[in-house]
PDB file of C-alpha atoms in Angstrom:
ATOM      1  CA  GLN Z  57       9.686 -15.679  -1.139  1.00  0.00           C
ATOM      2  CA  VAL Z  58       6.721 -13.376  -1.522  1.00  0.00           C
ATOM      3  CA  GLN Z  59       5.551 -12.090  -4.908  1.00  0.00           C
ATOM      4  CA  LEU Z  60       3.382  -8.991  -4.988  1.00  0.00           C
ATOM      5  CA  VAL Z  61       1.490  -7.703  -7.964  1.00  0.00           C
ATOM      6  CA  GLU Z  62      -0.358  -4.333  -7.971  1.00  0.00           C
ATOM      7  CA  SER Z  63      -3.331  -3.431 -10.002  1.00  0.00           C
ATOM      8  CA  GLY Z  64      -5.985  -0.747 -10.205  1.00  0.00           C
ATOM      9  CA  GLY Z  65      -4.060   2.336 -11.195  1.00  0.00           C
ATOM     10  CA  GLY Z  66      -5.072   4.615 -14.016  1.00  0.00           C
ATOM     11  CA  LEU Z  67      -5.823   8.103 -15.138  1.00  0.00           C
ATOM     12  CA  VAL Z  68      -8.622   9.828 -13.294  1.00  0.00           C
ATOM     13  CA  GLN Z  69      -9.857  13.358 -12.601  1.00  0.00           C
ATOM     14  CA  ALA Z  70      -9.471  15.330  -9.397  1.00  0.00           C
ATOM     15  CA  GLY Z  71     -12.241  14.314  -7.001  1.00  0.00           C
ATOM     16  CA  ASP Z  72     -12.557  10.784  -8.375  1.00  0.00           C
ATOM     17  CA  SER Z  73     -11.794   7.582  -6.510  1.00  0.00           C
ATOM     18  CA  LEU Z  74      -9.631   4.526  -7.284  1.00  0.00           C
ATOM     19  CA  ARG Z  75      -9.052   1.237  -5.514  1.00  0.00           C
ATOM     20  CA  LEU Z  76      -5.643  -0.299  -5.660  1.00  0.00           C
ATOM     21  CA  SER Z  77      -5.031  -4.030  -5.107  1.00  0.00           C
ATOM     22  CA  CYS Z  78      -1.944  -5.963  -4.236  1.00  0.00           C
ATOM     23  CA  ALA Z  79      -2.190  -9.661  -4.668  1.00  0.00           C
ATOM     24  CA  ALA Z  80       0.386 -12.063  -3.237  1.00  0.00           C
ATOM     25  CA  SER Z  81       1.510 -15.385  -4.586  1.00  0.00           C
ATOM     26  CA  ARG Z  82       3.620 -18.205  -3.223  1.00  0.00           C
ATOM     27  CA  ARG Z  83       3.063 -17.189   0.226  1.00  0.00           C
ATOM     28  CA  THR Z  84      -0.033 -16.283   2.563  1.00  0.00           C
ATOM     29  CA  LEU Z  85      -0.038 -12.657   3.747  1.00  0.00           C
ATOM     30  CA  ARG Z  86      -1.509 -13.732   7.051  1.00  0.00           C
ATOM     31  CA  ASP Z  87       1.756 -13.309   8.845  1.00  0.00           C
ATOM     32  CA  TYR Z  88       2.975 -10.095   7.037  1.00  0.00           C
ATOM     33  CA  ALA Z  89       2.653  -6.492   8.076  1.00  0.00           C
ATOM     34  CA  MET Z  90       2.046  -4.536   4.842  1.00  0.00           C
ATOM     35  CA  ALA Z  91       2.069  -0.932   3.454  1.00  0.00           C
ATOM     36  CA  TRP Z  92       1.557   1.293   0.502  1.00  0.00           C
ATOM     37  CA  PHE Z  93       4.252   3.741  -0.666  1.00  0.00           C
ATOM     38  CA  ARG Z  94       4.265   5.988  -3.618  1.00  0.00           C
ATOM     39  CA  GLN Z  95       7.015   7.737  -5.633  1.00  0.00           C
ATOM     40  CA  ALA Z  96       6.504  10.794  -7.937  1.00  0.00           C
ATOM     41  CA  PRO Z  97       9.113  11.667 -10.636  1.00  0.00           C
ATOM     42  CA  GLY Z  98      12.146  13.254  -9.130  1.00  0.00           C
ATOM     43  CA  GLU Z  99      10.953  12.473  -5.671  1.00  0.00           C
ATOM     44  CA  GLU Z 100      11.848   9.945  -2.985  1.00  0.00           C
ATOM     45  CA  ARG Z 101       9.620   7.126  -2.140  1.00  0.00           C
ATOM     46  CA  GLU Z 102       7.147   8.189   0.446  1.00  0.00           C
ATOM     47  CA  PHE Z 103       4.939   6.461   2.971  1.00  0.00           C
ATOM     48  CA  VAL Z 104       1.159   6.379   2.304  1.00  0.00           C
ATOM     49  CA  ALA Z 105      -0.400   3.899   4.693  1.00  0.00           C
ATOM     50  CA  ALA Z 106       0.481   0.729   6.699  1.00  0.00           C
ATOM     51  CA  ILE Z 107      -1.284  -2.061   8.315  1.00  0.00           C
ATOM     52  CA  SER Z 108      -0.394  -4.673  11.013  1.00  0.00           C
ATOM     53  CA  PHE Z 109      -0.393  -8.412  10.140  1.00  0.00           C
ATOM     54  CA  SER Z 110      -3.821  -8.987  11.685  1.00  0.00           C
ATOM     55  CA  GLY Z 111      -5.246  -5.686  10.272  1.00  0.00           C
ATOM     56  CA  SER Z 112      -5.994  -4.451  13.684  1.00  0.00           C
ATOM     57  CA  SER Z 113      -3.671  -1.369  13.494  1.00  0.00           C
ATOM     58  CA  THR Z 114      -3.392   1.192  10.625  1.00  0.00           C
ATOM     59  CA  ILE Z 115      -1.353   4.384  10.092  1.00  0.00           C
ATOM     60  CA  TYR Z 116      -1.727   7.001   7.409  1.00  0.00           C
ATOM     61  CA  ALA Z 117       0.356   9.888   6.072  1.00  0.00           C
ATOM     62  CA  ASP Z 118      -1.124  13.165   6.992  1.00  0.00           C
ATOM     63  CA  SER Z 119      -1.523  13.987   3.374  1.00  0.00           C
ATOM     64  CA  VAL Z 120      -3.921  11.123   2.821  1.00  0.00           C
ATOM     65  CA  LYS Z 121      -5.622  10.824   6.149  1.00  0.00           C
ATOM     66  CA  GLY Z 122      -9.406  10.941   5.746  1.00  0.00           C
ATOM     67  CA  ARG Z 123      -9.216  10.213   1.971  1.00  0.00           C
ATOM     68  CA  PHE Z 124      -7.418   6.757   1.782  1.00  0.00           C
ATOM     69  CA  THR Z 125      -8.227   3.573   3.533  1.00  0.00           C
ATOM     70  CA  ILE Z 126      -5.867   0.552   3.693  1.00  0.00           C
ATOM     71  CA  ALA Z 127      -7.344  -2.876   4.211  1.00  0.00           C
ATOM     72  CA  LYS Z 128      -5.982  -6.467   4.262  1.00  0.00           C
ATOM     73  CA  ASP Z 129      -8.053  -9.453   3.315  1.00  0.00           C
ATOM     74  CA  ASN Z 130      -6.069 -12.418   4.481  1.00  0.00           C
ATOM     75  CA  ALA Z 131      -8.546 -14.928   3.097  1.00  0.00           C
ATOM     76  CA  LYS Z 132      -7.993 -13.433  -0.397  1.00  0.00           C
ATOM     77  CA  ASN Z 133      -4.318 -12.823   0.150  1.00  0.00           C
ATOM     78  CA  THR Z 134      -4.741  -9.321  -1.042  1.00  0.00           C
ATOM     79  CA  LEU Z 135      -3.966  -5.724   0.231  1.00  0.00           C
ATOM     80  CA  TYR Z 136      -6.220  -2.904  -0.774  1.00  0.00           C
ATOM     81  CA  LEU Z 137      -5.946   0.936  -0.918  1.00  0.00           C
ATOM     82  CA  GLN Z 138      -9.155   2.686  -1.322  1.00  0.00           C
ATOM     83  CA  MET Z 139      -8.380   6.196  -2.493  1.00  0.00           C
ATOM     84  CA  ASN Z 140     -11.170   8.809  -2.520  1.00  0.00           C
ATOM     85  CA  THR Z 141     -11.256  12.579  -3.335  1.00  0.00           C
ATOM     86  CA  LEU Z 142      -8.061  12.196  -5.263  1.00  0.00           C
ATOM     87  CA  LYS Z 143      -5.910  15.238  -5.924  1.00  0.00           C
ATOM     88  CA  PRO Z 144      -3.381  15.983  -8.576  1.00  0.00           C
ATOM     89  CA  GLU Z 145      -0.698  15.810  -5.953  1.00  0.00           C
ATOM     90  CA  ASP Z 146      -1.508  12.196  -5.414  1.00  0.00           C
ATOM     91  CA  THR Z 147      -0.040  11.374  -8.947  1.00  0.00           C
ATOM     92  CA  ALA Z 148       2.718   8.821  -8.449  1.00  0.00           C
ATOM     93  CA  VAL Z 149       3.707   5.232  -8.879  1.00  0.00           C
ATOM     94  CA  TYR Z 150       2.180   3.316  -5.923  1.00  0.00           C
ATOM     95  CA  TYR Z 151       4.024   0.281  -4.513  1.00  0.00           C
ATOM     96  CA  CYS Z 152       2.799  -2.219  -1.976  1.00  0.00           C
ATOM     97  CA  ALA Z 153       5.283  -3.784   0.394  1.00  0.00           C
ATOM     98  CA  ALA Z 154       5.293  -6.673   2.776  1.00  0.00           C
ATOM     99  CA  GLN Z 155       7.364  -7.894   5.742  1.00  0.00           C
ATOM    100  CA  PHE Z 156       7.051 -10.940   8.044  1.00  0.00           C
ATOM    101  CA  ASP Z 157       5.955  -9.472  11.383  1.00  0.00           C
ATOM    102  CA  ARG Z 158       3.632 -11.161  13.874  1.00  0.00           C
ATOM    103  CA  ILE Z 159       3.870  -8.433  16.575  1.00  0.00           C
ATOM    104  CA  VAL Z 160       0.333  -7.630  17.446  1.00  0.00           C
ATOM    105  CA  GLY Z 161      -0.508  -4.026  16.485  1.00  0.00           C
ATOM    106  CA  HIS Z 162       2.880  -3.302  14.899  1.00  0.00           C
ATOM    107  CA  VAL Z 163       3.011  -1.263  11.811  1.00  0.00           C
ATOM    108  CA  LEU Z 164       6.132  -0.500   9.844  1.00  0.00           C
ATOM    109  CA  LEU Z 165       6.523   3.009   8.265  1.00  0.00           C
ATOM    110  CA  SER Z 166       9.881   3.040   6.538  1.00  0.00           C
ATOM    111  CA  PRO Z 167      10.824   1.508   3.133  1.00  0.00           C
ATOM    112  CA  ALA Z 168      13.766  -0.008   4.823  1.00  0.00           C
ATOM    113  CA  ASP Z 169      11.525  -2.095   7.023  1.00  0.00           C
ATOM    114  CA  TYR Z 170      10.201  -4.069   4.077  1.00  0.00           C
ATOM    115  CA  ASP Z 171      11.867  -6.928   2.184  1.00  0.00           C
ATOM    116  CA  TYR Z 172       9.174  -7.526  -0.438  1.00  0.00           C
ATOM    117  CA  TRP Z 173       7.930  -5.111  -2.952  1.00  0.00           C
ATOM    118  CA  GLY Z 174       5.519  -5.123  -6.021  1.00  0.00           C
ATOM    119  CA  GLN Z 175       6.378  -3.672  -9.325  1.00  0.00           C
ATOM    120  CA  GLY Z 176       4.287  -0.510  -8.910  1.00  0.00           C
ATOM    121  CA  THR Z 177       1.028   0.799 -10.432  1.00  0.00           C
ATOM    122  CA  GLN Z 178       0.702   4.328 -11.972  1.00  0.00           C
ATOM    123  CA  VAL Z 179      -1.938   6.720 -10.682  1.00  0.00           C
ATOM    124  CA  THR Z 180      -2.393   9.907 -12.494  1.00  0.00           C
ATOM    125  CA  VAL Z 181      -4.902  12.510 -11.353  1.00  0.00           C
ATOM    126  CA  SER Z 182      -5.634  15.391 -13.693  1.00  0.00           C
ATOM    127  CA  SER Z 183      -6.854  18.715 -12.406  1.00  0.00           C
TER     128      SER Z 183
END
């Protein structure tokens, strides 16, 4: 069983930066593909970014490409999302997710692909 805990959310102004962290307990993340999703009020959960188990492959949603960076530190058992040039439309609860997957270069894009989820962290961007 993997337990995930997100942190780093907050209230910022448009153009600011935030770094989200997702720390795992009970299991190493070394063998897990991971991702960030987000959900705004009244909206469905949407894909933000994903990374393969080794960190060699990443994919981003078009809406965040060039502004967000996903990274995985297997030594620290932590997933990160560096968010730059934040926009009001980035406002949402951000969730990290993990799935055991040792296929080289494989990234998982759908919420249904993931078995383990954090509780979410709120990001609010004011205009």
